[in-house]
């Protein structure tokens, strides 16, 4: 199948392109390169031997989308494109709503006109309410999001759900990610954040390699085994494999479905720091900093539905996550800028 991958030059998108190719599909990428690098797709070619077509531009550009559909026989879409930094979303909320929601609506408009009615949406565990019991299941309460980024994912899900309800020919899969980490085992592609990392693992690896003086651990008084926040970290290759499983599901099912992509196991911040040091024989200096507003004590998935219906389970463990993160960082100290 030819799969349109929006945001396909990004961290999760590039790894998904690799897994799509391994599964016999052909990814076609549109990316405005705001939070990504075209070199990632050169690396995808090195890993797979297949060149990935890249259209540089914004998913909100309806004319560009029309051209992509004119020039390629698209069978379905995986929609990654969007702004994704929680803190930034609080500072520039209007830009987040405009970018993330309008891109989804423009994409669906063009897809509907072309009769291509299968879409996989990159959603997030941030759509779940903070008052749920753990683990989080697909029918756990949603809403009460703590930041504009989370609300854009919540609203994006609702837009797609309504489209599928109005037109039974649509097949919509909503994938709620937990905390993607790691890199491809080759070390050729990985997470390359612009500026100061927003996520834990690239901050750990940049500290270990000397780009950052120390890691700030936000809070050590949570109701967890060591006082630091517990999260469900999932290897990015497992996450990418989940998208391939969702493409297969789209071929057989109409309507809307939602799946968690997580491991079902929670690790604390300090668990991850210690595991990284042990796996790679490096030190990660850290200090305890004040809590961040809105952070929960514990957040982890119940992935049983994905296992039962998609036939997908995470295969990589904590050691794999730490080893592959360092393999990428140590081979590419400045990411794709090396």
Coordinates of C-alpha atoms in Angstrom, one line a residue:
X1 CA 0.0 0.0 0.0
X2 CA 1.0 3.6 -0.6
X3 CA 0.8 5.4 2.7
X4 CA 0.8 9.2 3.0
X5 CA 2.8 10.0 6.2
X6 CA 2.4 13.5 7.4
X7 CA 5.3 14.7 9.5
X8 CA 7.2 11.6 8.2
X9 CA 10.6 13.2 8.6
X10 CA 10.2 13.5 12.3
X11 CA 11.2 11.2 15.2
X12 CA 8.3 8.8 15.2
X13 CA 7.5 9.4 11.5
X14 CA 11.0 8.3 10.2
X15 CA 11.0 5.2 12.3
X16 CA 7.5 4.4 11.0
X17 CA 8.7 4.8 7.5
X18 CA 11.3 2.1 8.1
X19 CA 8.8 -0.3 9.5
X20 CA 6.3 0.4 6.7
X21 CA 9.0 -0.4 4.2
X22 CA 10.0 -3.6 6.0
X23 CA 6.3 -4.6 5.9
X24 CA 6.1 -4.1 2.1
X25 CA 4.4 -0.7 2.1
X26 CA 5.5 2.5 0.4
X27 CA 5.6 5.7 2.5
X28 CA 5.1 9.1 0.9
X29 CA 6.0 11.9 3.2
X30 CA 4.8 15.5 3.6
X31 CA 6.7 17.6 6.2
X32 CA 7.3 21.3 6.7
X33 CA 10.6 20.4 8.5
X34 CA 9.8 22.8 11.4
X35 CA 10.6 20.1 14.0
X36 CA 12.4 17.6 11.7
X37 CA 15.2 17.1 9.3
X38 CA 15.2 15.8 5.8
X39 CA 18.4 13.9 6.5
X40 CA 16.3 11.5 8.5
X41 CA 14.8 10.2 5.3
X42 CA 18.3 9.8 3.8
X43 CA 19.1 7.6 6.7
X44 CA 15.9 5.7 6.2
X45 CA 17.2 4.9 2.7
X46 CA 20.5 3.7 4.2
X47 CA 18.6 1.4 6.5
X48 CA 16.1 0.0 4.0
X49 CA 17.6 0.6 0.6
X50 CA 14.4 2.4 -0.5
X51 CA 14.1 6.1 -1.3
X52 CA 11.2 7.9 0.4
X53 CA 9.4 10.6 -1.6
X54 CA 9.4 13.9 0.4
X55 CA 7.1 16.8 -0.3
X56 CA 8.3 19.8 1.7
X57 CA 5.4 21.8 2.8
X58 CA 2.5 22.3 5.3
X59 CA -0.4 19.9 5.6
X60 CA -2.7 22.9 5.8
X61 CA -1.7 23.7 2.2
X62 CA -4.7 22.2 0.4
X63 CA -3.2 22.7 -3.1
X64 CA 0.0 20.8 -2.1
X65 CA -2.1 17.9 -0.8
X66 CA -4.1 17.9 -4.0
X67 CA -0.8 17.6 -6.0
X68 CA 0.4 14.8 -3.8
X69 CA -2.8 12.9 -4.5
X70 CA -2.5 13.7 -8.2
X71 CA 1.0 12.3 -8.4
X72 CA 0.6 9.3 -6.2
X73 CA -2.1 6.6 -5.7
X74 CA -2.6 7.0 -1.9
X75 CA -4.4 4.2 -0.1
X76 CA -4.4 5.6 3.4
X77 CA -2.7 8.2 5.7
X78 CA -0.8 8.2 9.0
X79 CA -1.2 11.7 10.5
X80 CA 1.8 12.6 12.6
X81 CA 2.2 16.3 11.6
X82 CA 1.6 18.8 14.4
X83 CA 3.3 20.9 17.1
X84 CA 4.0 18.8 20.1
X85 CA 5.7 20.7 23.0
X86 CA 3.5 20.9 26.1
X87 CA 5.3 24.0 27.5
X88 CA 5.3 25.8 24.2
X89 CA 1.6 25.1 23.8
X90 CA 0.9 27.0 26.9
X91 CA 2.9 30.0 25.6
X92 CA 1.4 30.1 22.1
X93 CA -1.9 28.3 22.4
X94 CA -3.5 29.9 19.3
X95 CA -0.7 28.6 17.1
X96 CA -1.2 25.1 18.4
X97 CA -4.9 25.1 17.9
X98 CA -4.6 26.6 14.4
X99 CA -1.8 24.3 13.3
X100 CA -2.9 21.0 14.8
X101 CA -6.6 21.2 14.1
X102 CA -6.6 22.9 10.7
X103 CA -4.0 20.4 9.4
X104 CA -6.3 17.5 10.4
X105 CA -9.3 19.1 8.8
X106 CA -7.6 20.0 5.6
X107 CA -6.1 16.5 5.3
X108 CA -9.5 14.9 5.8
X109 CA -11.2 17.3 3.3
X110 CA -8.8 16.3 0.6
X111 CA -8.9 12.6 1.5
X112 CA -12.7 12.7 1.4
X113 CA -12.7 14.3 -2.0
X114 CA -10.4 11.7 -3.3
X115 CA -12.3 8.8 -1.8
X116 CA -9.3 7.8 0.4
X117 CA -11.1 7.2 3.7
X118 CA -8.6 5.5 6.0
X119 CA -6.6 7.5 8.5
X120 CA -4.4 6.7 11.5
X121 CA -4.2 9.6 14.0
X122 CA -1.2 10.2 16.2
X123 CA -2.9 10.9 19.5
X124 CA -1.6 10.9 23.0
X125 CA -2.1 9.7 26.6
X126 CA -2.6 13.4 27.4
X127 CA -6.2 13.1 26.3
X128 CA -6.9 11.0 29.5
X129 CA -8.2 12.9 32.5
X130 CA -5.9 13.1 35.4
X131 CA -8.4 11.6 37.9
X132 CA -8.4 8.1 36.3
X133 CA -7.2 5.0 38.1
X134 CA -4.2 3.2 36.7
X135 CA -3.6 1.5 34.3
X136 CA -5.3 3.7 31.7
X137 CA -7.7 1.8 29.4
X138 CA -9.2 3.0 26.1
X139 CA -12.5 3.5 27.9
X140 CA -10.9 5.5 30.8
X141 CA -12.2 9.1 31.1
X142 CA -10.9 11.7 28.7
X143 CA -10.9 15.4 28.8
X144 CA -9.8 17.8 31.6
X145 CA -6.5 18.2 29.6
X146 CA -3.9 20.2 31.4
X147 CA -2.4 22.0 28.4
X148 CA -3.4 23.2 24.9
X149 CA -1.3 20.5 23.2
X150 CA -3.4 17.8 25.0
X151 CA -6.6 19.6 24.0
X152 CA -5.6 19.6 20.4
X153 CA -5.2 15.8 20.5
X154 CA -8.5 15.5 22.3
X155 CA -10.2 17.7 19.7
X156 CA -8.5 16.0 16.8
X157 CA -9.9 12.7 18.0
X158 CA -13.4 14.2 18.2
X159 CA -13.1 15.6 14.7
X160 CA -12.1 12.2 13.3
X161 CA -14.8 10.4 15.4
X162 CA -17.5 12.7 14.0
X163 CA -16.3 12.2 10.4
X164 CA -16.4 8.4 10.8
X165 CA -19.9 8.7 12.4
X166 CA -21.2 10.8 9.5
X167 CA -19.7 8.7 6.8
X168 CA -19.6 4.9 7.4
X169 CA -17.0 4.5 4.6
X170 CA -14.3 6.1 6.8
X171 CA -12.0 3.9 8.8
X172 CA -10.3 5.9 11.6
X173 CA -7.8 4.5 14.1
X174 CA -6.8 6.7 17.0
X175 CA -3.5 5.6 18.6
X176 CA -2.8 7.0 22.0
X177 CA 0.9 7.0 22.7
X178 CA 2.5 7.0 26.0
X179 CA 6.2 8.1 26.2
X180 CA 8.3 7.2 23.1
X181 CA 12.0 6.8 23.7
X182 CA 14.9 5.0 22.1
X183 CA 16.2 4.9 18.5
X184 CA 16.7 2.5 15.6
X185 CA 19.2 -0.1 16.6
X186 CA 21.5 1.0 13.7
X187 CA 22.0 4.4 15.4
X188 CA 21.2 6.1 12.0
X189 CA 17.9 7.7 13.1
X190 CA 16.7 8.9 16.5
X191 CA 15.3 11.8 18.4
X192 CA 16.8 15.2 17.4
X193 CA 15.0 17.9 19.4
X194 CA 15.4 21.5 18.5
X195 CA 17.1 23.4 21.3
X196 CA 16.6 22.2 24.9
X197 CA 14.9 18.8 24.9
X198 CA 11.4 18.7 26.3
X199 CA 11.5 14.9 26.9
X200 CA 13.4 12.9 29.5
X201 CA 15.5 10.5 27.4
X202 CA 17.2 13.0 25.0
X203 CA 17.9 15.2 28.0
X204 CA 19.5 12.2 29.8
X205 CA 21.6 11.3 26.7
X206 CA 22.7 14.9 26.0
X207 CA 23.8 15.2 29.7
X208 CA 25.7 12.0 29.4
X209 CA 27.6 13.1 26.3
X210 CA 28.3 16.6 27.9
X211 CA 26.0 18.8 25.9
X212 CA 24.1 19.6 29.1
X213 CA 25.6 20.2 32.5
X214 CA 23.0 18.2 34.4
X215 CA 19.5 16.8 34.3
X216 CA 16.7 18.5 36.3
X217 CA 14.4 16.0 37.9
X218 CA 11.1 17.8 38.5
X219 CA 9.9 16.8 41.9
X220 CA 10.9 14.0 44.3
X221 CA 7.9 14.0 46.5
X222 CA 5.4 12.1 44.4
X223 CA 3.5 9.1 45.8
X224 CA 5.9 6.6 44.0
X225 CA 8.5 4.2 45.1
X226 CA 11.3 6.8 44.9
X227 CA 9.3 10.1 44.9
X228 CA 9.8 10.8 41.2
X229 CA 7.1 10.6 38.5
X230 CA 6.4 7.2 36.9
X231 CA 5.6 6.9 33.2
X232 CA 5.1 4.2 30.6
X233 CA 8.1 4.5 28.3
X234 CA 7.8 2.7 24.9
X235 CA 10.6 2.1 22.4
X236 CA 10.0 4.1 19.2
X237 CA 10.5 1.0 17.0
X238 CA 7.7 -0.7 18.9
X239 CA 5.6 2.4 18.4
X240 CA 6.3 2.3 14.7
X241 CA 5.3 -1.3 14.5
X242 CA 2.0 -0.4 16.1
X243 CA 1.3 1.9 13.1
X244 CA 2.0 -1.0 10.7
X245 CA -0.5 -3.1 12.7
X246 CA -3.0 -0.2 12.4
X247 CA -2.6 0.0 8.7
X248 CA -3.4 -3.7 8.5
X249 CA -6.5 -3.2 10.7
X250 CA -7.7 -0.3 8.4
X251 CA -7.9 -2.6 5.5
X252 CA -10.4 -4.8 7.2
X253 CA -12.5 -2.5 9.4
X254 CA -14.7 0.6 9.0
X255 CA -15.7 3.1 11.6
X256 CA -13.6 4.4 14.5
X257 CA -11.3 2.5 16.9
X258 CA -8.9 3.6 19.6
X259 CA -5.9 1.8 20.9
X260 CA -3.2 2.5 23.6
X261 CA 0.4 2.0 22.5
X262 CA 2.3 1.5 25.7
X263 CA 4.1 -1.3 27.5
X264 CA 1.9 -1.6 30.6
X265 CA 4.9 -1.0 32.8
X266 CA 5.8 2.2 34.6
X267 CA 9.3 3.4 35.4
X268 CA 10.2 6.4 37.5
X269 CA 12.5 9.2 36.3
X270 CA 15.3 7.9 38.5
X271 CA 14.7 4.3 37.4
X272 CA 15.4 5.5 33.8
X273 CA 18.5 7.5 34.9
X274 CA 20.0 4.5 36.7
X275 CA 19.1 2.1 33.9
X276 CA 20.8 4.4 31.4
X277 CA 23.9 4.6 33.5
X278 CA 24.0 0.8 33.9
X279 CA 23.3 0.0 30.3
X280 CA 25.9 2.3 28.9
X281 CA 28.6 2.7 31.5
X282 CA 28.1 6.5 31.8
X283 CA 27.2 9.0 34.5
X284 CA 24.2 11.3 34.3
X285 CA 24.5 14.2 36.8
X286 CA 21.1 15.4 38.1
X287 CA 19.5 17.8 40.5
X288 CA 16.1 17.8 42.0
X289 CA 14.0 20.7 40.8
X290 CA 10.5 21.9 41.7
X291 CA 7.5 20.0 40.3
X292 CA 6.0 21.1 37.1
X293 CA 2.3 22.1 37.1
X294 CA 0.0 19.4 35.9
X295 CA 2.4 16.5 36.2
X296 CA 0.8 13.3 37.6
X297 CA 2.4 10.9 40.1
X298 CA 1.9 7.9 37.8
X299 CA 0.7 7.3 34.3
X300 CA 0.9 3.9 32.5
X301 CA -1.2 2.0 29.9
X302 CA -3.2 -1.2 29.7
X303 CA -2.2 -2.4 26.2
X304 CA -4.4 -5.5 26.3
X305 CA -6.8 -4.2 23.6
X306 CA -3.9 -3.6 21.2
X307 CA -2.6 -7.1 21.8
X308 CA -6.0 -8.7 21.3
X309 CA -7.3 -6.8 18.3
X310 CA -4.2 -5.5 16.5
X311 CA -2.0 -8.4 17.4
X312 CA 0.6 -5.9 18.7
X313 CA 2.7 -6.0 21.8
X314 CA 5.9 -4.1 22.8
X315 CA 9.0 -6.2 22.3
X316 CA 11.8 -3.9 23.6
X317 CA 12.6 -3.6 27.3
X318 CA 14.1 -0.9 29.4
X319 CA 17.6 -1.9 28.6
X320 CA 16.9 -1.8 24.9
X321 CA 15.5 1.7 25.3
X322 CA 18.6 3.0 27.1
X323 CA 21.1 1.2 24.9
X324 CA 19.6 2.4 21.6
X325 CA 19.2 6.0 22.9
X326 CA 22.9 6.1 23.7
X327 CA 23.9 4.4 20.5
X328 CA 22.1 7.1 18.5
X329 CA 23.4 10.0 20.7
X330 CA 27.0 8.8 20.8
X331 CA 27.1 8.2 17.0
X332 CA 25.4 11.6 16.4
X333 CA 26.4 14.0 19.1
X334 CA 24.6 16.9 17.3
X335 CA 21.8 14.8 15.8
X336 CA 21.4 15.1 12.1
X337 CA 23.6 18.3 12.2
X338 CA 26.8 16.1 12.4

